[in-house]
Amino acid sequence: MKMTIQNRLHRNCANILFASLCIAMTSTSADAAPLAVGGSFGGGKIAYILKPGDKGYDSKVQHGLVADTADLSGVYDWPDALAAAERLKKNGYSDWYLPDRNELDKLYAKKSAIGGFAKNPKKEIFYWSSSEKDPDYSWGQGFKTGKQYTTDKMSKTGHVRAVRPF
């Protein structure tokens, strides 16, 4: 079979395309730019990146916590807050949950970078955590002062910011 110029061009183009795909498929996450708190990723905003000593830390792959870009609408008592966060399906993810008190404190520490939190200059804004003190009381945090405290699960209402791991 005689190789025409057109056949050679097609073959060369196919080889170049194949080589490009191979290179793209073998690129590793190490080639990717490192993630940063406040950046968009995993359906929300990065709230925390695991550091050496954190459970689950891997020096080869970044892992951490993603916060939803906004609070769930309204305020909730604790059982409803827990259920609402776990029901959330957003941006292709369904593994959202109510943060524990340590994760909630990480959100408070980076609230400016994450954005979208409720504000009231005259009043403390209370957010629920999933951490329980006992059967009747759970932990939450004021996002004006940063103070964490326990309160009655049923009589207190608070805001909810769902999180998910990455």
Coordinates of N, CA and C in Angstrom, one line a residue:
M1 N 0.8 -1.2 0.0 CA 0.0 0.0 0.0 C 0.9 1.2 0.0
K2 N 0.6 2.1 -0.9 CA 1.4 3.3 -1.1 C 0.9 4.4 0.0
M3 N 1.9 4.9 0.7 CA 1.7 5.9 1.7 C 1.6 7.3 1.1
T4 N 0.4 7.9 1.1 CA 0.3 9.2 0.5 C 0.6 10.3 1.6
I5 N 0.8 11.5 1.2 CA 1.1 12.6 2.1 C -0.1 12.7 3.1
Q6 N -1.3 12.6 2.6 CA -2.5 12.8 3.4 C -2.5 11.6 4.5
N7 N -2.2 10.4 4.1 CA -2.2 9.3 5.0 C -1.1 9.5 6.1
R8 N 0.0 10.0 5.7 CA 1.1 10.3 6.7 C 0.7 11.3 7.7
L9 N 0.0 12.4 7.2 CA -0.5 13.5 8.1 C -1.5 12.9 9.1
H10 N -2.4 12.1 8.6 CA -3.4 11.5 9.5 C -2.7 10.6 10.6
R11 N -1.8 9.8 10.1 CA -1.1 8.9 11.1 C -0.3 9.8 12.1
N12 N 0.4 10.8 11.6 CA 1.2 11.7 12.5 C 0.3 12.4 13.5
C13 N -0.8 12.9 13.0 CA -1.8 13.6 13.9 C -2.3 12.6 15.0
A14 N -2.6 11.4 14.5 CA -3.1 10.4 15.5 C -2.1 10.1 16.5
N15 N -0.8 10.0 16.1 CA 0.3 9.7 17.1 C 0.5 10.8 18.1
I16 N 0.4 12.0 17.6 CA 0.5 13.2 18.5 C -0.6 13.3 19.5
L17 N -1.9 13.0 19.0 CA -3.0 13.0 19.9 C -2.9 12.0 20.9
F18 N -2.5 10.8 20.5 CA -2.3 9.7 21.5 C -1.3 10.0 22.5
A19 N -0.1 10.5 22.1 CA 0.9 10.9 23.0 C 0.5 12.0 24.0
S20 N -0.3 13.0 23.5 CA -0.8 14.0 24.4 C -1.8 13.5 25.4
L21 N -2.6 12.5 25.0 CA -3.6 11.9 25.9 C -2.8 11.1 27.0
C22 N -1.8 10.4 26.6 CA -1.0 9.6 27.5 C -0.3 10.5 28.6
I23 N 0.2 11.6 28.1 CA 0.8 12.5 29.1 C -0.2 13.1 30.0
A24 N -1.3 13.5 29.5 CA -2.4 14.1 30.4 C -2.9 13.0 31.4
M25 N -3.0 11.8 31.0 CA -3.5 10.8 31.9 C -2.5 10.3 32.9
T26 N -1.2 10.5 32.7 CA -0.2 10.1 33.6 C 0.2 11.2 34.5
S27 N -0.4 12.4 34.4 CA 0.0 13.5 35.3 C -0.6 13.2 36.6
T28 N 0.2 13.6 37.7 CA -0.2 13.2 39.0 C -0.7 14.5 39.7
S29 N -1.3 14.2 40.9 CA -1.8 15.4 41.7 C -0.7 16.2 42.2
A30 N 0.5 15.7 42.2 CA 1.7 16.4 42.6 C 2.0 17.6 41.6
D31 N 1.5 17.4 40.4 CA 1.7 18.4 39.4 C 0.7 19.6 39.5
A32 N -0.4 19.3 40.3 CA -1.4 20.3 40.5 C -0.9 21.4 41.5
A33 N -1.4 22.6 41.3 CA -1.1 23.6 42.3 C -1.7 23.3 43.6
P34 N -1.0 23.6 44.7 CA -1.5 23.3 46.0 C -2.8 24.1 46.3
L35 N -3.7 23.5 47.1 CA -4.9 24.1 47.5 C -4.7 25.1 48.6
A36 N -5.6 26.1 48.7 CA -5.4 27.1 49.8 C -6.8 27.4 50.5
V37 N -6.7 27.7 51.7 CA -7.9 28.0 52.5 C -8.6 29.2 51.8
G38 N -9.9 29.1 51.6 CA -10.7 30.2 51.0 C -10.9 29.9 49.5
G39 N -10.1 29.0 48.9 CA -10.3 28.7 47.5 C -11.5 27.8 47.3
S40 N -12.0 27.9 46.1 CA -13.2 27.0 45.7 C -12.7 25.6 45.4
F41 N -13.3 24.6 45.9 CA -12.9 23.2 45.7 C -14.0 22.3 46.3
G42 N -14.2 21.2 45.7 CA -15.0 20.1 46.3 C -16.4 20.6 46.6
G43 N -17.0 21.5 45.8 CA -18.4 21.9 46.1 C -18.6 23.0 47.0
G44 N -17.5 23.6 47.5 CA -17.6 24.7 48.5 C -16.3 25.5 48.6
K45 N -16.0 26.0 49.8 CA -14.8 26.7 50.0 C -13.9 25.9 51.0
I46 N -12.6 25.9 50.7 CA -11.7 25.2 51.6 C -11.6 25.9 52.9
A47 N -11.9 25.2 54.0 CA -11.9 25.8 55.3 C -10.7 25.4 56.1
Y48 N -10.1 24.2 55.8 CA -9.0 23.7 56.5 C -8.2 22.7 55.7
I49 N -6.9 22.7 55.8 CA -6.1 21.7 55.1 C -5.3 21.0 56.2
L50 N -5.4 19.7 56.1 CA -4.7 18.9 57.2 C -3.2 19.2 57.2
K51 N -2.6 19.2 58.4 CA -1.2 19.5 58.6 C -0.5 18.3 59.2
P52 N 0.8 18.2 59.2 CA 1.5 17.1 59.9 C 1.0 17.0 61.3
G53 N 0.7 15.8 61.8 CA 0.2 15.6 63.1 C -1.3 15.4 63.1
D54 N -2.0 15.9 62.1 CA -3.5 15.8 62.0 C -3.8 14.3 61.6
K55 N -4.9 13.8 62.2 CA -5.3 12.5 61.8 C -5.7 12.5 60.3
G56 N -5.2 11.5 59.5 CA -5.5 11.5 58.1 C -4.5 12.3 57.2
Y57 N -3.5 12.9 57.8 CA -2.6 13.7 57.0 C -1.7 12.8 56.1
D58 N -1.5 13.2 54.9 CA -0.7 12.5 53.9 C 0.1 13.6 53.2
S59 N 1.4 13.5 53.3 CA 2.3 14.5 52.7 C 2.2 14.5 51.2
K60 N 1.7 13.4 50.6 CA 1.6 13.3 49.1 C 0.3 13.9 48.5
V61 N -0.7 13.9 49.4 CA -2.1 14.3 48.9 C -2.7 15.3 49.9
Q62 N -3.2 16.4 49.4 CA -3.8 17.3 50.4 C -5.2 16.8 50.7
H63 N -5.5 16.9 52.0 CA -6.9 16.5 52.4 C -7.3 17.6 53.4
G64 N -8.6 17.7 53.7 CA -9.0 18.7 54.6 C -10.5 18.8 54.7
L65 N -11.0 20.0 54.9 CA -12.4 20.3 55.2 C -12.9 21.4 54.2
V66 N -14.0 21.1 53.6 CA -14.7 22.1 52.7 C -15.9 22.5 53.4
A67 N -16.2 23.8 53.4 CA -17.4 24.4 53.9 C -18.3 24.8 52.8
D68 N -19.6 24.6 53.0 CA -20.6 25.1 52.0 C -20.4 26.6 51.8
T69 N -20.7 27.1 50.7 CA -20.5 28.5 50.4 C -21.5 29.4 51.1
A70 N -22.6 28.9 51.7 CA -23.5 29.7 52.4 C -24.2 28.8 53.5
D71 N -24.7 29.5 54.5 CA -25.5 28.8 55.6 C -26.7 28.2 54.9
L72 N -27.2 27.1 55.6 CA -28.6 26.6 55.2 C -29.6 27.7 55.6
S73 N -30.6 27.9 54.8 CA -31.6 28.9 55.1 C -32.3 28.7 56.4
G74 N -32.5 29.7 57.2 CA -33.3 29.7 58.4 C -32.4 29.3 59.6
V75 N -33.0 29.1 60.8 CA -32.3 28.6 62.0 C -33.0 27.4 62.4
Y76 N -32.3 26.5 63.2 CA -32.7 25.2 63.5 C -32.5 24.9 65.0
D77 N -33.3 24.0 65.6 CA -32.9 23.4 66.9 C -31.9 22.4 66.5
W78 N -31.2 21.8 67.5 CA -30.1 20.9 67.2 C -30.4 19.7 66.4
P79 N -31.5 18.9 66.8 CA -31.8 17.7 66.0 C -32.1 18.1 64.5
D80 N -32.8 19.2 64.3 CA -33.1 19.6 62.9 C -31.8 20.1 62.2
A81 N -30.9 20.7 62.9 CA -29.7 21.2 62.3 C -28.9 20.0 61.8
L82 N -28.8 19.0 62.7 CA -28.0 17.8 62.3 C -28.6 17.1 61.1
A83 N -29.9 16.9 61.1 CA -30.6 16.3 59.9 C -30.5 17.1 58.6
A84 N -30.7 18.4 58.7 CA -30.6 19.3 57.6 C -29.2 19.2 56.9
A85 N -28.2 19.3 57.7 CA -26.8 19.2 57.1 C -26.6 17.9 56.4
E86 N -27.1 16.8 57.0 CA -26.8 15.5 56.5 C -27.7 15.2 55.2
R87 N -28.8 15.9 55.1 CA -29.7 15.8 53.9 C -29.2 16.6 52.7
L88 N -28.2 17.5 52.9 CA -27.8 18.4 51.9 C -27.2 17.6 50.7
K89 N -27.6 18.0 49.5 CA -27.1 17.5 48.3 C -26.8 18.7 47.4
K90 N -25.5 19.0 47.2 CA -25.2 20.3 46.5 C -23.9 20.1 45.7
N91 N -23.9 20.8 44.6 CA -22.7 20.8 43.7 C -22.1 19.4 43.4
G92 N -23.0 18.4 43.3 CA -22.6 17.0 43.0 C -22.1 16.2 44.2
Y93 N -22.3 16.7 45.4 CA -21.8 16.0 46.6 C -23.0 15.8 47.6
S94 N -23.0 14.6 48.2 CA -24.0 14.2 49.2 C -23.4 13.8 50.5
D95 N -22.2 14.1 50.8 CA -21.5 13.7 52.0 C -21.4 14.9 53.0
W96 N -22.3 15.8 52.9 CA -22.2 17.0 53.8 C -22.7 16.6 55.2
Y97 N -22.2 17.3 56.2 CA -22.6 17.0 57.6 C -22.4 18.3 58.5
L98 N -22.9 18.2 59.7 CA -22.8 19.3 60.6 C -21.4 19.2 61.3
P99 N -20.6 20.2 61.3 CA -19.2 20.1 61.8 C -19.2 19.8 63.3
D100 N -18.2 19.1 63.8 CA -18.0 18.9 65.2 C -17.5 20.2 65.8
R101 N -17.3 20.3 67.1 CA -16.9 21.6 67.6 C -15.5 22.1 67.2
N102 N -14.6 21.1 67.0 CA -13.3 21.5 66.6 C -13.3 22.0 65.1
E103 N -14.1 21.3 64.3 CA -14.2 21.8 62.9 C -14.9 23.1 62.8
L104 N -15.9 23.3 63.7 CA -16.6 24.6 63.7 C -15.7 25.7 64.1
D105 N -14.8 25.5 65.0 CA -13.8 26.5 65.4 C -12.9 26.8 64.3
K106 N -12.5 25.8 63.4 CA -11.7 26.1 62.2 C -12.4 27.0 61.3
L107 N -13.8 26.8 61.1 CA -14.6 27.7 60.3 C -14.6 29.1 60.8
Y108 N -14.7 29.2 62.2 CA -14.7 30.6 62.8 C -13.3 31.2 62.5
A109 N -12.2 30.5 62.7 CA -10.9 31.1 62.5 C -10.7 31.6 61.1
K110 N -11.3 31.0 60.1 CA -11.1 31.4 58.7 C -12.4 31.9 58.1
K111 N -13.3 32.5 58.9 CA -14.6 32.9 58.4 C -14.5 34.0 57.3
S112 N -13.5 34.9 57.4 CA -13.3 35.9 56.4 C -12.9 35.3 55.0
A113 N -12.0 34.3 55.1 CA -11.6 33.6 53.8 C -12.7 32.8 53.2
I114 N -13.5 32.2 54.1 CA -14.6 31.3 53.6 C -15.8 32.1 53.1
G115 N -16.2 33.1 53.9 CA -17.2 34.1 53.6 C -18.6 33.5 53.7
G116 N -19.6 34.4 53.6 CA -21.0 34.0 53.6 C -21.7 33.7 55.0
F117 N -21.0 34.0 56.1 CA -21.6 33.7 57.4 C -22.5 34.9 57.8
A118 N -23.6 34.5 58.6 CA -24.5 35.5 59.1 C -23.8 36.5 59.9
K119 N -24.2 37.8 59.9 CA -23.6 38.9 60.6 C -24.7 39.8 61.3
N120 N -24.4 40.2 62.5 CA -25.2 41.2 63.2 C -24.3 41.9 64.2
P121 N -23.9 43.2 63.9 CA -23.0 43.8 64.8 C -23.5 44.0 66.2
K122 N -24.8 43.9 66.5 CA -25.3 44.1 67.8 C -25.6 42.8 68.6
K123 N -25.5 41.7 67.9 CA -26.0 40.4 68.5 C -25.0 39.3 68.1
E124 N -24.8 38.4 69.0 CA -24.0 37.2 68.8 C -24.8 36.3 67.8
I125 N -24.1 35.7 66.8 CA -24.7 34.8 65.8 C -24.2 33.4 66.2
F126 N -25.2 32.5 66.6 CA -24.9 31.2 67.1 C -24.9 30.2 66.0
Y127 N -23.9 29.3 65.9 CA -23.8 28.2 65.0 C -23.8 26.9 65.7
W128 N -24.5 25.9 65.3 CA -24.5 24.6 65.9 C -23.3 23.8 65.5
S129 N -22.8 22.9 66.4 CA -21.8 21.9 66.0 C -22.6 20.5 66.3
S130 N -22.0 19.4 65.8 CA -22.5 18.1 66.0 C -22.1 17.5 67.3
S131 N -21.2 18.2 68.1 CA -20.7 17.7 69.3 C -21.7 17.8 70.5
E132 N -22.0 16.7 71.2 CA -22.9 16.7 72.3 C -22.1 16.7 73.6
K133 N -22.7 17.5 74.6 CA -22.1 17.4 75.9 C -22.8 16.3 76.7
D134 N -24.1 16.1 76.5 CA -24.8 15.1 77.2 C -26.1 14.9 76.4
P135 N -27.1 14.1 76.8 CA -28.3 13.9 76.0 C -29.1 15.1 75.8
D136 N -29.0 16.1 76.6 CA -29.8 17.3 76.5 C -29.1 18.6 75.9
Y137 N -27.8 18.6 76.0 CA -27.0 19.8 75.6 C -26.0 19.4 74.5
S138 N -25.8 20.4 73.6 CA -24.8 20.3 72.5 C -24.0 21.6 72.5
W139 N -22.8 21.4 71.8 CA -21.9 22.6 71.7 C -22.3 23.4 70.4
G140 N -22.0 24.7 70.6 CA -22.2 25.6 69.4 C -21.1 26.7 69.6
Q141 N -21.2 27.7 68.7 CA -20.2 28.7 68.8 C -20.8 30.0 68.3
G142 N -20.5 31.1 69.0 CA -20.8 32.4 68.6 C -19.8 32.9 67.6
F143 N -20.3 33.4 66.4 CA -19.4 33.9 65.4 C -19.1 35.3 65.4
K144 N -19.5 36.0 66.5 CA -19.1 37.4 66.7 C -17.9 37.4 67.7
T145 N -18.0 36.6 68.7 CA -16.9 36.5 69.7 C -16.0 35.3 69.6
G146 N -16.5 34.2 68.9 CA -15.7 33.0 68.8 C -15.9 32.1 70.0
K147 N -16.7 32.5 71.0 CA -16.8 31.7 72.2 C -17.7 30.4 71.9
Q148 N -17.2 29.3 72.4 CA -17.9 28.1 72.3 C -18.6 27.8 73.6
Y149 N -19.8 27.3 73.6 CA -20.6 27.0 74.8 C -21.6 25.9 74.5
T150 N -22.2 25.3 75.6 CA -23.2 24.3 75.4 C -24.6 25.0 75.7
T151 N -25.6 24.5 75.0 CA -26.9 25.0 75.2 C -27.9 23.9 75.0
D152 N -29.1 24.1 75.4 CA -30.2 23.1 75.3 C -30.5 22.8 73.8
K153 N -30.5 21.6 73.4 CA -30.7 21.1 72.0 C -32.0 21.5 71.5
M154 N -33.1 21.6 72.3 CA -34.4 21.8 71.8 C -34.9 23.2 71.9
S155 N -34.4 24.0 72.9 CA -35.0 25.3 73.0 C -34.2 26.4 72.3
K156 N -33.0 26.1 72.0 CA -32.1 27.1 71.3 C -32.1 26.8 69.8
T157 N -32.1 27.9 69.0 CA -32.0 27.7 67.6 C -30.7 28.4 67.1
G158 N -30.2 27.8 66.1 CA -28.9 28.4 65.5 C -28.8 28.2 64.1
H159 N -27.7 28.8 63.5 CA -27.4 28.7 62.1 C -26.7 27.4 61.8
V160 N -26.7 27.0 60.6 CA -26.0 25.7 60.1 C -25.2 26.0 58.9
R161 N -23.9 25.6 59.0 CA -23.0 25.7 57.9 C -22.5 24.2 57.7
A162 N -22.9 23.6 56.7 CA -22.5 22.2 56.4 C -21.1 22.1 55.9
V163 N -20.4 21.0 56.2 CA -19.0 20.8 55.7 C -19.0 19.4 55.1
R164 N -17.9 19.1 54.5 CA -17.6 17.8 53.9 C -16.1 17.6 53.8
P165 N -15.6 16.4 53.9 CA -14.2 16.2 53.8 C -13.7 16.2 52.3
F166 N -12.4 16.5 52.1 CA -11.8 16.3 50.8 C -10.5 15.6 50.9

